[in-house]
Amino acid sequence: MYLIYLLYFFLERWKNNNKFCSKCGAKNKFNNLKNYIKCTNKSCIKRIFPRLDPTVIILIKNNNRILLARNKNWKQNLYSCIAGFCEPNESLEQTVIREAYEEVGLKLKNINYLFSQFWPFANNLMVGFEAMSSSVKLKINKSEIEDAIWVTRKELLSLKNKKKIILPKKYAIAHSLIAHWQKS
């Protein structure tokens, strides 16, 4: 049910942001069956399809630990995986390397794709990876990250039980990445 709501939210916002044709200025009409918008001007008939921005999210591992980070704009005690948008000239793997280095100063290796998730709130296609860091020394970019910590499975459970850390909700890909690690 939640996924249906997400799709509805995404499509409604997309339709509201594309009421008029960007080519000729005429009104657009949404095609309910095929999820695209079509210009109503018979001499234009431009079609617009929903746009998704590729974004990577990375479960960074070091031996039996993972890195969790806290964005300075999030609610208190919420920690998640490192994430970021792909630049126009990058592959997904290059984005993984750049984001980890920019946000926490880590160089990664053994980058592996795990799974992906549509995330409508920013029109993202979240692409989940796991990667290894040979170093645990962090150089936190304070303009983006407020805090970052390495945790073992046992430490993570203890922090959650003491309510010193909040993890992303079950419907978020970050939750799935962390759960994947906990089960491995």
mmCIF file of C-alpha atoms in Angstrom:
data_model
loop_
_atom_site.group_PDB
_atom_site.id
_atom_site.type_symbol
_atom_site.label_atom_id
_atom_site.label_comp_id
_atom_site.label_asym_id
_atom_site.label_seq_id
_atom_site.Cartn_x
_atom_site.Cartn_y
_atom_site.Cartn_z
ATOM 1 C CA MET A 1 0.000 0.000 0.000
ATOM 2 C CA TYR A 2 2.812 2.372 0.872
ATOM 3 C CA LEU A 3 4.366 1.935 -2.584
ATOM 4 C CA ILE A 4 1.066 2.865 -4.236
ATOM 5 C CA TYR A 5 0.948 6.042 -2.155
ATOM 6 C CA LEU A 6 4.542 6.873 -3.141
ATOM 7 C CA LEU A 7 3.760 6.454 -6.822
ATOM 8 C CA TYR A 8 0.610 8.572 -6.499
ATOM 9 C CA PHE A 9 2.528 11.322 -4.665
ATOM 10 C CA PHE A 10 5.269 11.291 -7.299
ATOM 11 C CA LEU A 11 2.887 11.394 -10.285
ATOM 12 C CA GLU A 12 0.687 14.139 -8.814
ATOM 13 C CA ARG A 13 3.670 16.352 -8.091
ATOM 14 C CA TRP A 14 5.101 15.635 -11.536
ATOM 15 C CA LYS A 15 1.775 16.511 -13.231
ATOM 16 C CA ASN A 16 1.483 19.740 -11.218
ATOM 17 C CA ASN A 17 5.005 20.762 -12.245
ATOM 18 C CA ASN A 18 4.339 20.071 -15.937
ATOM 19 C CA LYS A 19 0.952 21.674 -16.658
ATOM 20 C CA PHE A 20 2.239 23.433 -19.763
ATOM 21 C CA CYS A 21 4.422 22.296 -22.651
ATOM 22 C CA SER A 22 8.025 23.469 -22.346
ATOM 23 C CA LYS A 23 8.292 23.624 -26.144
ATOM 24 C CA CYS A 24 5.196 25.619 -27.204
ATOM 25 C CA GLY A 25 3.451 26.676 -23.955
ATOM 26 C CA ALA A 26 0.164 24.857 -24.641
ATOM 27 C CA LYS A 27 -1.587 22.826 -21.941
ATOM 28 C CA ASN A 28 -0.396 19.299 -21.292
ATOM 29 C CA LYS A 29 -2.637 16.286 -20.727
ATOM 30 C CA PHE A 30 -1.676 13.302 -18.605
ATOM 31 C CA ASN A 31 -2.064 9.796 -20.056
ATOM 32 C CA ASN A 32 -3.235 7.654 -17.123
ATOM 33 C CA LEU A 33 -2.475 4.363 -18.816
ATOM 34 C CA LYS A 34 1.077 5.052 -19.916
ATOM 35 C CA ASN A 35 2.325 7.553 -17.293
ATOM 36 C CA TYR A 36 3.374 10.320 -19.625
ATOM 37 C CA ILE A 37 2.247 13.864 -20.374
ATOM 38 C CA LYS A 38 1.412 14.937 -23.902
ATOM 39 C CA CYS A 39 1.106 18.466 -25.272
ATOM 40 C CA THR A 40 -2.463 19.237 -26.439
ATOM 41 C CA ASN A 41 -1.228 21.405 -29.332
ATOM 42 C CA LYS A 42 -1.778 19.188 -32.406
ATOM 43 C CA SER A 43 1.230 20.708 -34.225
ATOM 44 C CA CYS A 44 3.554 20.059 -31.246
ATOM 45 C CA ILE A 45 2.403 16.861 -29.456
ATOM 46 C CA LYS A 46 5.578 16.742 -27.347
ATOM 47 C CA ARG A 47 5.628 13.887 -24.826
ATOM 48 C CA ILE A 48 7.179 14.209 -21.395
ATOM 49 C CA PHE A 49 8.075 11.176 -19.318
ATOM 50 C CA PRO A 50 8.771 11.193 -15.566
ATOM 51 C CA ARG A 51 12.357 12.005 -14.703
ATOM 52 C CA LEU A 52 14.316 10.203 -12.022
ATOM 53 C CA ASP A 53 17.662 11.360 -10.658
ATOM 54 C CA PRO A 54 20.137 8.537 -9.995
ATOM 55 C CA THR A 55 21.414 8.602 -6.431
ATOM 56 C CA VAL A 56 23.772 6.194 -4.716
ATOM 57 C CA ILE A 57 23.556 5.043 -1.120
ATOM 58 C CA ILE A 58 26.499 3.158 0.328
ATOM 59 C CA LEU A 59 26.852 0.652 3.126
ATOM 60 C CA ILE A 60 30.525 1.211 3.971
ATOM 61 C CA LYS A 61 32.152 -1.712 5.767
ATOM 62 C CA ASN A 62 35.429 -2.250 7.581
ATOM 63 C CA ASN A 63 35.905 -5.786 8.874
ATOM 64 C CA ASN A 64 32.894 -6.402 11.147
ATOM 65 C CA ARG A 65 31.797 -2.746 11.320
ATOM 66 C CA ILE A 66 29.711 -0.411 9.204
ATOM 67 C CA LEU A 67 29.767 3.357 8.974
ATOM 68 C CA LEU A 68 26.652 5.290 9.903
ATOM 69 C CA ALA A 69 26.429 9.031 9.399
ATOM 70 C CA ARG A 70 24.170 11.785 10.594
ATOM 71 C CA ASN A 71 23.226 14.685 8.331
ATOM 72 C CA LYS A 72 23.129 18.007 10.144
ATOM 73 C CA ASN A 73 19.543 18.637 8.946
ATOM 74 C CA TRP A 74 18.035 15.370 10.203
ATOM 75 C CA LYS A 75 16.097 14.807 13.395
ATOM 76 C CA GLN A 76 18.174 14.097 16.476
ATOM 77 C CA ASN A 77 19.887 10.683 16.683
ATOM 78 C CA LEU A 78 18.907 9.634 13.139
ATOM 79 C CA TYR A 79 21.817 7.863 11.427
ATOM 80 C CA SER A 80 21.969 6.336 7.981
ATOM 81 C CA CYS A 81 24.301 5.360 5.158
ATOM 82 C CA ILE A 82 26.295 7.815 3.048
ATOM 83 C CA ALA A 83 24.382 8.913 -0.060
ATOM 84 C CA GLY A 84 24.578 11.398 -2.905
ATOM 85 C CA PHE A 85 23.522 12.362 -6.405
ATOM 86 C CA CYS A 86 25.320 11.241 -9.545
ATOM 87 C CA GLU A 87 27.076 13.955 -11.513
ATOM 88 C CA PRO A 88 26.420 14.056 -15.287
ATOM 89 C CA ASN A 89 29.852 12.638 -16.146
ATOM 90 C CA GLU A 90 29.931 9.804 -13.583
ATOM 91 C CA SER A 91 29.118 6.134 -13.463
ATOM 92 C CA LEU A 92 27.323 4.895 -10.361
ATOM 93 C CA GLU A 93 30.564 3.361 -9.069
ATOM 94 C CA GLN A 94 32.422 6.650 -9.549
ATOM 95 C CA THR A 95 29.702 8.401 -7.569
ATOM 96 C CA VAL A 96 30.142 5.876 -4.742
ATOM 97 C CA ILE A 97 33.869 6.648 -4.623
ATOM 98 C CA ARG A 98 33.400 10.435 -4.810
ATOM 99 C CA GLU A 99 30.614 10.668 -2.224
ATOM 100 C CA ALA A 100 32.454 8.561 0.355
ATOM 101 C CA TYR A 101 35.592 10.633 -0.081
ATOM 102 C CA GLU A 102 33.770 13.996 -0.063
ATOM 103 C CA GLU A 103 31.591 13.276 2.955
ATOM 104 C CA VAL A 104 33.849 11.253 5.262
ATOM 105 C CA GLY A 105 37.295 11.141 3.607
ATOM 106 C CA LEU A 106 37.309 7.388 2.939
ATOM 107 C CA LYS A 107 38.783 5.611 -0.070
ATOM 108 C CA LEU A 108 36.696 2.595 -1.035
ATOM 109 C CA LYS A 109 37.293 -0.707 -2.780
ATOM 110 C CA ASN A 110 35.266 -3.862 -3.565
ATOM 111 C CA ILE A 111 32.215 -1.850 -4.623
ATOM 112 C CA ASN A 112 29.194 -4.110 -5.154
ATOM 113 C CA TYR A 113 25.662 -3.304 -6.259
ATOM 114 C CA LEU A 114 23.006 -4.716 -3.909
ATOM 115 C CA PHE A 115 19.566 -3.353 -4.870
ATOM 116 C CA SER A 116 17.671 -0.190 -5.768
ATOM 117 C CA GLN A 117 14.554 1.693 -4.736
ATOM 118 C CA PHE A 118 12.352 4.413 -6.203
ATOM 119 C CA TRP A 119 12.221 7.376 -3.798
ATOM 120 C CA PRO A 120 9.596 9.942 -4.846
ATOM 121 C CA PHE A 121 10.331 12.798 -2.464
ATOM 122 C CA ALA A 122 13.238 14.029 -4.561
ATOM 123 C CA ASN A 123 12.482 12.051 -7.749
ATOM 124 C CA ASN A 124 15.331 9.679 -6.963
ATOM 125 C CA LEU A 125 16.224 6.223 -8.070
ATOM 126 C CA MET A 126 18.252 5.153 -5.041
ATOM 127 C CA VAL A 127 20.931 2.637 -6.046
ATOM 128 C CA GLY A 128 22.283 0.693 -3.071
ATOM 129 C CA PHE A 129 25.891 -0.444 -2.872
ATOM 130 C CA GLU A 130 28.201 -1.997 -0.328
ATOM 131 C CA ALA A 131 31.895 -1.174 -0.308
ATOM 132 C CA MET A 132 34.970 -1.755 1.824
ATOM 133 C CA SER A 133 37.212 0.808 3.449
ATOM 134 C CA SER A 134 40.645 -0.290 4.639
ATOM 135 C CA SER A 135 40.780 2.724 6.953
ATOM 136 C CA VAL A 136 38.505 3.718 9.821
ATOM 137 C CA LYS A 137 39.979 7.209 10.107
ATOM 138 C CA LEU A 138 37.295 9.722 9.161
ATOM 139 C CA LYS A 139 37.621 13.223 7.769
ATOM 140 C CA ILE A 140 34.050 14.458 8.181
ATOM 141 C CA ASN A 141 32.797 17.191 5.851
ATOM 142 C CA LYS A 142 30.973 19.308 8.444
ATOM 143 C CA SER A 143 29.011 21.204 5.782
ATOM 144 C CA GLU A 144 27.038 17.992 5.132
ATOM 145 C CA ILE A 145 27.703 15.485 7.912
ATOM 146 C CA GLU A 146 27.284 16.288 11.604
ATOM 147 C CA ASP A 147 28.617 12.992 12.896
ATOM 148 C CA ALA A 148 29.728 9.574 11.670
ATOM 149 C CA ILE A 149 30.410 6.420 13.660
ATOM 150 C CA TRP A 150 31.681 2.909 13.063
ATOM 151 C CA VAL A 151 29.545 0.229 14.721
ATOM 152 C CA THR A 152 29.574 -3.543 15.067
ATOM 153 C CA ARG A 153 26.318 -5.519 15.034
ATOM 154 C CA LYS A 154 26.384 -5.743 18.825
ATOM 155 C CA GLU A 155 27.114 -2.017 19.245
ATOM 156 C CA LEU A 156 24.331 -1.099 16.832
ATOM 157 C CA LEU A 157 21.816 -3.208 18.745
ATOM 158 C CA SER A 158 22.911 -1.661 22.041
ATOM 159 C CA LEU A 159 22.681 1.905 20.675
ATOM 160 C CA LYS A 160 19.207 1.205 19.252
ATOM 161 C CA ASN A 161 17.983 -0.350 22.513
ATOM 162 C CA LYS A 162 19.258 2.632 24.513
ATOM 163 C CA LYS A 163 17.602 4.967 21.960
ATOM 164 C CA LYS A 164 20.935 6.667 21.312
ATOM 165 C CA ILE A 165 20.530 5.996 17.620
ATOM 166 C CA ILE A 166 17.522 5.927 15.298
ATOM 167 C CA LEU A 167 17.766 4.055 12.016
ATOM 168 C CA PRO A 168 15.795 4.805 8.843
ATOM 169 C CA LYS A 169 12.252 3.423 8.586
ATOM 170 C CA LYS A 170 11.635 -0.034 7.110
ATOM 171 C CA TYR A 171 10.457 1.357 3.771
ATOM 172 C CA ALA A 172 13.771 3.174 3.152
ATOM 173 C CA ILE A 173 16.595 1.541 1.207
ATOM 174 C CA ALA A 174 19.050 2.486 3.978
ATOM 175 C CA HIS A 175 17.096 0.238 6.344
ATOM 176 C CA SER A 176 17.338 -2.610 3.820
ATOM 177 C CA LEU A 177 21.097 -2.114 3.405
ATOM 178 C CA ILE A 178 21.681 -2.212 7.160
ATOM 179 C CA ALA A 179 19.382 -5.235 7.577
ATOM 180 C CA HIS A 180 21.264 -7.017 4.766
ATOM 181 C CA TRP A 181 24.539 -6.484 6.669
ATOM 182 C CA GLN A 182 23.015 -7.578 9.997
ATOM 183 C CA LYS A 183 21.901 -10.881 8.449
ATOM 184 C CA SER A 184 25.192 -11.608 6.676
#
